[in-house]
């Protein structure tokens, strides 16, 4: 079996797992507690309450036309993975609707529904698909109203859906829906960016050679020297760039402080570092 085929099979397996997790978040937590977060699934929950239409079927009826319109407007950039995930989501929501909800406490449902939804969506996105929905609608509408960003259009659509949920159910349940969406977004970020945050240090000092030597040989970390020019003084400066683990930040501070207490140091966070001494590419 070729590596390309292995990757395709692996991607579809993970997309299946992610989509089913999203289904479980809806069937076990959100639908039974009338919590309708933004997106097509949230709209389907509202319509289910009004007309008693099955959530999965409504999700499919909305998602499939959105998918076809987006292909026509944006081109076939979404491909088989998104179509597969969209179909699986619509079918599995109704197929697993017999499952009993794990809680009837709205707060617990919002928290755990958001966690599992974020986990599922994060996996689906990580392996190159989406579950259709309002993100496709936002990208399509952006073509016709370019003065609004995709993010703002998506925010407007989701706000309208959550507002409808607030009108149909209650303002309190709408607030729970907002909490669910916030939790889901945070979990998606963790899956996409990881939790192993590293630190980037930019060091400006006249004693850059001593600091660089100490970082290289005392801390065993690689250092990059950059050339800079002071905007006011117009003097050339050597700037050191180094990436360290969180546990090494104190050691780095101590090295710089010992050699040049007047050094200018900037510390920031890197969500992912690939290469020697860190993760493999």
Short mmCIF file of C-alpha atoms in Angstrom, two decimals:
data_model
loop_
_atom_site.label_atom_id
_atom_site.label_comp_id
_atom_site.label_asym_id
_atom_site.label_seq_id
_atom_site.Cartn_x
_atom_site.Cartn_y
_atom_site.Cartn_z
CA UNK A 1 0.00 0.00 0.00
CA UNK A 2 1.44 3.37 -1.01
CA UNK A 3 2.07 6.14 1.52
CA UNK A 4 -0.45 8.37 -0.27
CA UNK A 5 -3.21 5.75 0.04
CA UNK A 6 -2.31 5.14 3.70
CA UNK A 7 -2.64 8.87 4.39
CA UNK A 8 -6.03 9.06 2.65
CA UNK A 9 -7.35 6.08 4.66
CA UNK A 10 -5.95 7.53 7.90
CA UNK A 11 -7.52 10.91 7.16
CA UNK A 12 -10.95 9.38 6.55
CA UNK A 13 -10.74 7.25 9.71
CA UNK A 14 -9.99 10.32 11.82
CA UNK A 15 -12.65 12.40 10.05
CA UNK A 16 -15.14 9.63 10.87
CA UNK A 17 -14.10 9.67 14.54
CA UNK A 18 -14.30 13.47 14.69
CA UNK A 19 -17.70 13.60 13.03
CA UNK A 20 -19.11 10.92 15.35
CA UNK A 21 -17.81 12.84 18.37
CA UNK A 22 -19.65 15.91 17.09
CA UNK A 23 -22.78 13.76 16.71
CA UNK A 24 -22.45 12.50 20.31
CA UNK A 25 -22.12 16.06 21.61
CA UNK A 26 -25.43 16.87 19.94
CA UNK A 27 -27.37 13.70 20.80
CA UNK A 28 -26.10 13.25 24.37
CA UNK A 29 -25.94 16.86 25.54
CA UNK A 30 -27.13 19.71 23.32
CA UNK A 31 -30.34 18.56 21.57
CA UNK A 32 -32.02 17.08 24.69
CA UNK A 33 -31.28 20.29 26.63
CA UNK A 34 -32.36 22.67 23.84
CA UNK A 35 -28.91 24.25 23.65
CA UNK A 36 -28.45 25.55 20.11
CA UNK A 37 -24.92 26.86 19.47
CA UNK A 38 -24.27 28.71 16.23
CA UNK A 39 -24.05 26.86 12.97
CA UNK A 40 -26.33 24.65 10.96
CA UNK A 41 -26.71 22.16 13.80
CA UNK A 42 -27.88 24.98 16.09
CA UNK A 43 -30.43 26.12 13.51
CA UNK A 44 -31.56 22.51 13.10
CA UNK A 45 -32.13 22.25 16.87
CA UNK A 46 -34.35 25.36 16.78
CA UNK A 47 -36.32 24.04 13.78
CA UNK A 48 -36.67 20.67 15.50
CA UNK A 49 -38.29 22.38 18.46
CA UNK A 50 -40.68 24.42 16.27
CA UNK A 51 -41.67 21.84 13.63
CA UNK A 52 -40.47 18.55 15.20
CA UNK A 53 -38.27 17.90 12.15
CA UNK A 54 -35.37 15.46 12.73
CA UNK A 55 -32.15 17.37 13.48
CA UNK A 56 -29.99 15.17 11.24
CA UNK A 57 -32.32 15.44 8.26
CA UNK A 58 -32.56 19.23 8.62
CA UNK A 59 -28.77 19.45 8.91
CA UNK A 60 -28.44 17.54 5.65
CA UNK A 61 -31.13 19.57 3.89
CA UNK A 62 -29.29 22.78 4.76
CA UNK A 63 -25.72 21.54 4.34
CA UNK A 64 -25.99 19.85 0.95
CA UNK A 65 -27.29 22.95 -0.92
CA UNK A 66 -24.68 25.07 0.91
CA UNK A 67 -21.98 22.66 -0.20
CA UNK A 68 -23.14 22.73 -3.84
CA UNK A 69 -23.46 26.52 -3.88
CA UNK A 70 -20.02 26.94 -2.33
CA UNK A 71 -18.47 24.68 -4.98
CA UNK A 72 -20.11 26.74 -7.72
CA UNK A 73 -19.01 30.06 -6.22
CA UNK A 74 -15.64 29.16 -4.67
CA UNK A 75 -14.54 26.22 -6.78
CA UNK A 76 -14.08 22.57 -5.80
CA UNK A 77 -11.65 23.29 -2.96
CA UNK A 78 -13.50 21.31 -0.30
CA UNK A 79 -13.53 17.95 -2.00
CA UNK A 80 -14.61 14.50 -0.95
CA UNK A 81 -13.58 14.85 2.71
CA UNK A 82 -16.03 17.66 3.46
CA UNK A 83 -18.82 15.97 1.50
CA UNK A 84 -18.21 12.72 3.41
CA UNK A 85 -18.16 14.48 6.79
CA UNK A 86 -21.30 16.47 5.93
CA UNK A 87 -23.25 13.35 4.89
CA UNK A 88 -22.02 11.32 7.86
CA UNK A 89 -23.01 14.05 10.31
CA UNK A 90 -26.55 14.35 8.94
CA UNK A 91 -27.10 10.57 8.92
CA UNK A 92 -25.47 9.81 12.27
CA UNK A 93 -27.37 12.49 14.25
CA UNK A 94 -30.69 10.79 13.51
CA UNK A 95 -29.23 7.26 13.59
CA UNK A 96 -27.93 7.78 17.14
CA UNK A 97 -30.91 9.80 18.35
CA UNK A 98 -32.05 6.76 20.40
CA UNK A 99 -29.18 7.36 22.85
CA UNK A 100 -30.30 8.64 26.24
CA UNK A 101 -28.93 12.06 27.27
CA UNK A 102 -26.21 11.91 29.90
CA UNK A 103 -27.56 14.93 31.78
CA UNK A 104 -30.53 17.27 31.95
CA UNK A 105 -28.50 19.95 33.70
CA UNK A 106 -28.08 22.79 31.21
CA UNK A 107 -24.73 23.92 32.59
CA UNK A 108 -23.21 20.43 32.44
CA UNK A 109 -24.67 19.94 28.95
CA UNK A 110 -23.16 23.24 27.75
CA UNK A 111 -19.71 22.44 29.16
CA UNK A 112 -19.42 18.80 28.11
CA UNK A 113 -21.27 19.38 24.85
CA UNK A 114 -18.81 22.16 24.02
CA UNK A 115 -15.78 20.05 24.96
CA UNK A 116 -16.82 17.07 22.83
CA UNK A 117 -18.00 19.28 19.97
CA UNK A 118 -14.68 21.12 19.95
CA UNK A 119 -12.77 17.84 20.07
CA UNK A 120 -14.75 16.44 17.14
CA UNK A 121 -14.54 19.58 15.00
CA UNK A 122 -10.86 19.99 15.81
CA UNK A 123 -10.12 16.47 14.56
CA UNK A 124 -12.19 16.96 11.41
CA UNK A 125 -10.43 20.26 10.59
CA UNK A 126 -6.99 18.85 11.42
CA UNK A 127 -7.45 16.12 8.81
CA UNK A 128 -8.49 18.47 6.04
CA UNK A 129 -12.28 18.60 6.12
CA UNK A 130 -15.17 20.61 7.52
CA UNK A 131 -18.67 19.52 8.46
CA UNK A 132 -20.16 22.04 6.06
CA UNK A 133 -22.40 24.57 7.72
CA UNK A 134 -22.18 28.29 8.27
CA UNK A 135 -18.46 28.51 7.50
CA UNK A 136 -19.28 27.59 3.88
CA UNK A 137 -22.14 30.12 3.90
CA UNK A 138 -19.80 32.81 5.23
CA UNK A 139 -17.13 32.13 2.60
CA UNK A 140 -19.76 32.19 -0.16
CA UNK A 141 -21.37 35.44 1.06
CA UNK A 142 -17.94 37.05 1.32
CA UNK A 143 -17.70 36.85 -2.47
CA UNK A 144 -20.72 39.15 -2.74
CA UNK A 145 -20.08 41.39 0.27
CA UNK A 146 -16.27 41.65 0.32
CA UNK A 147 -16.30 44.63 2.71
CA UNK A 148 -17.14 42.13 5.48
CA UNK A 149 -14.54 39.54 6.42
CA UNK A 150 -15.43 35.84 6.52
CA UNK A 151 -15.02 35.91 10.31
CA UNK A 152 -17.46 38.80 10.72
CA UNK A 153 -20.04 37.20 8.44
CA UNK A 154 -19.73 33.96 10.40
CA UNK A 155 -20.15 35.88 13.65
CA UNK A 156 -23.29 37.61 12.33
CA UNK A 157 -24.83 34.31 11.13
CA UNK A 158 -24.08 32.53 14.42
CA UNK A 159 -25.39 35.49 16.43
CA UNK A 160 -28.69 35.38 14.49
CA UNK A 161 -29.03 31.62 15.10
CA UNK A 162 -28.29 31.96 18.83
CA UNK A 163 -30.72 34.90 19.03
CA UNK A 164 -33.42 32.71 17.43
CA UNK A 165 -32.65 30.05 20.03
CA UNK A 166 -33.04 32.67 22.75
CA UNK A 167 -36.44 33.69 21.38
CA UNK A 168 -37.69 30.13 20.87
CA UNK A 169 -36.26 28.57 24.06
CA UNK A 170 -35.14 31.19 26.60
CA UNK A 171 -32.44 33.85 26.98
CA UNK A 172 -30.77 31.65 29.59
CA UNK A 173 -30.42 28.76 27.15
CA UNK A 174 -29.03 31.19 24.56
CA UNK A 175 -26.34 32.16 27.08
CA UNK A 176 -25.53 28.48 27.59
CA UNK A 177 -25.28 28.14 23.80
CA UNK A 178 -22.74 30.99 23.72
CA UNK A 179 -20.73 29.23 26.43
CA UNK A 180 -20.83 26.00 24.43
CA UNK A 181 -19.52 27.74 21.33
CA UNK A 182 -16.75 29.49 23.29
CA UNK A 183 -15.60 26.19 24.84
CA UNK A 184 -15.70 24.42 21.45
CA UNK A 185 -13.57 27.16 19.81
CA UNK A 186 -10.98 26.93 22.60
CA UNK A 187 -10.75 23.13 22.27
CA UNK A 188 -10.37 23.44 18.48
CA UNK A 189 -7.48 25.87 19.05
CA UNK A 190 -5.76 23.42 21.40
CA UNK A 191 -6.07 20.58 18.86
CA UNK A 192 -4.80 22.75 16.00
CA UNK A 193 -1.97 24.46 17.86
CA UNK A 194 -1.08 21.97 20.59
CA UNK A 195 -0.47 22.59 24.28
CA UNK A 196 3.33 22.55 24.31
CA UNK A 197 3.91 26.28 24.06
CA UNK A 198 7.54 27.31 23.73
CA UNK A 199 9.07 30.73 24.36
CA UNK A 200 10.74 32.97 21.80
CA UNK A 201 13.35 35.39 23.15
CA UNK A 202 14.68 38.43 21.28
CA UNK A 203 17.74 39.88 23.01
CA UNK A 204 19.38 43.21 22.20
CA UNK A 205 22.67 43.81 23.99
CA UNK A 206 26.15 45.22 23.36
CA UNK A 207 27.46 42.04 25.01
CA UNK A 208 25.67 39.80 22.54
CA UNK A 209 28.73 37.63 21.92
CA UNK A 210 29.04 36.64 25.60
CA UNK A 211 25.30 36.03 25.89
CA UNK A 212 25.29 33.98 22.69
CA UNK A 213 28.24 31.89 23.88
CA UNK A 214 26.57 31.18 27.23
CA UNK A 215 23.27 30.16 25.59
CA UNK A 216 25.08 27.90 23.13
CA UNK A 217 27.40 26.13 25.57
CA UNK A 218 25.84 26.51 29.02
CA UNK A 219 22.19 26.03 28.02
CA UNK A 220 22.88 23.92 24.91
CA UNK A 221 20.46 25.94 22.79
CA UNK A 222 20.95 27.24 19.27
CA UNK A 223 21.05 31.00 18.75
CA UNK A 224 20.51 33.06 15.59
CA UNK A 225 22.21 36.43 15.17
CA UNK A 226 20.16 39.03 13.31
CA UNK A 227 21.33 42.40 12.04
CA UNK A 228 19.33 45.40 13.18
CA UNK A 229 19.54 49.19 13.01
CA UNK A 230 18.31 51.57 15.70
CA UNK A 231 15.63 53.81 14.19
CA UNK A 232 16.73 56.81 16.27
CA UNK A 233 20.49 56.30 16.60
CA UNK A 234 20.94 54.67 13.16
CA UNK A 235 23.56 52.46 14.81
CA UNK A 236 23.84 48.81 13.81
CA UNK A 237 22.83 46.32 16.46
CA UNK A 238 23.25 42.58 16.72
CA UNK A 239 19.99 40.96 17.80
CA UNK A 240 19.85 37.44 19.23
CA UNK A 241 16.91 35.15 18.51
CA UNK A 242 16.51 32.01 20.61
CA UNK A 243 13.68 29.53 21.28
CA UNK A 244 13.55 27.75 24.64
CA UNK A 245 11.22 25.48 26.59
CA UNK A 246 9.06 26.96 29.31
CA UNK A 247 11.30 25.35 31.93
CA UNK A 248 14.35 27.11 30.47
CA UNK A 249 12.98 30.67 30.63
CA UNK A 250 14.36 31.31 34.14
CA UNK A 251 17.80 30.00 33.13
CA UNK A 252 17.79 32.27 30.08
CA UNK A 253 16.81 35.28 32.18
CA UNK A 254 19.62 34.52 34.63
CA UNK A 255 22.19 34.18 31.81
CA UNK A 256 21.25 37.56 30.32
CA UNK A 257 20.99 39.29 33.71
CA UNK A 258 24.41 38.02 34.80
CA UNK A 259 26.15 39.21 31.63
CA UNK A 260 24.24 42.41 30.88
CA UNK A 261 21.58 43.61 33.35
CA UNK A 262 20.74 46.46 30.94
CA UNK A 263 19.96 44.16 28.00
CA UNK A 264 16.63 44.61 26.21
CA UNK A 265 14.73 41.29 26.18
CA UNK A 266 11.39 40.41 24.56
CA UNK A 267 9.72 37.10 25.51
CA UNK A 268 6.73 35.80 23.53
CA UNK A 269 4.90 32.52 23.05
CA UNK A 270 5.25 30.13 20.11
CA UNK A 271 2.36 27.68 19.66
CA UNK A 272 4.47 25.22 17.69
CA UNK A 273 8.21 24.89 17.05
CA UNK A 274 9.44 22.40 14.46
CA UNK A 275 13.07 21.44 13.98
CA UNK A 276 16.20 20.39 15.85
CA UNK A 277 15.77 20.29 19.61
CA UNK A 278 11.98 20.45 19.38
CA UNK A 279 9.35 18.54 17.36
CA UNK A 280 10.20 16.84 14.11
CA UNK A 281 8.60 18.36 11.04
#
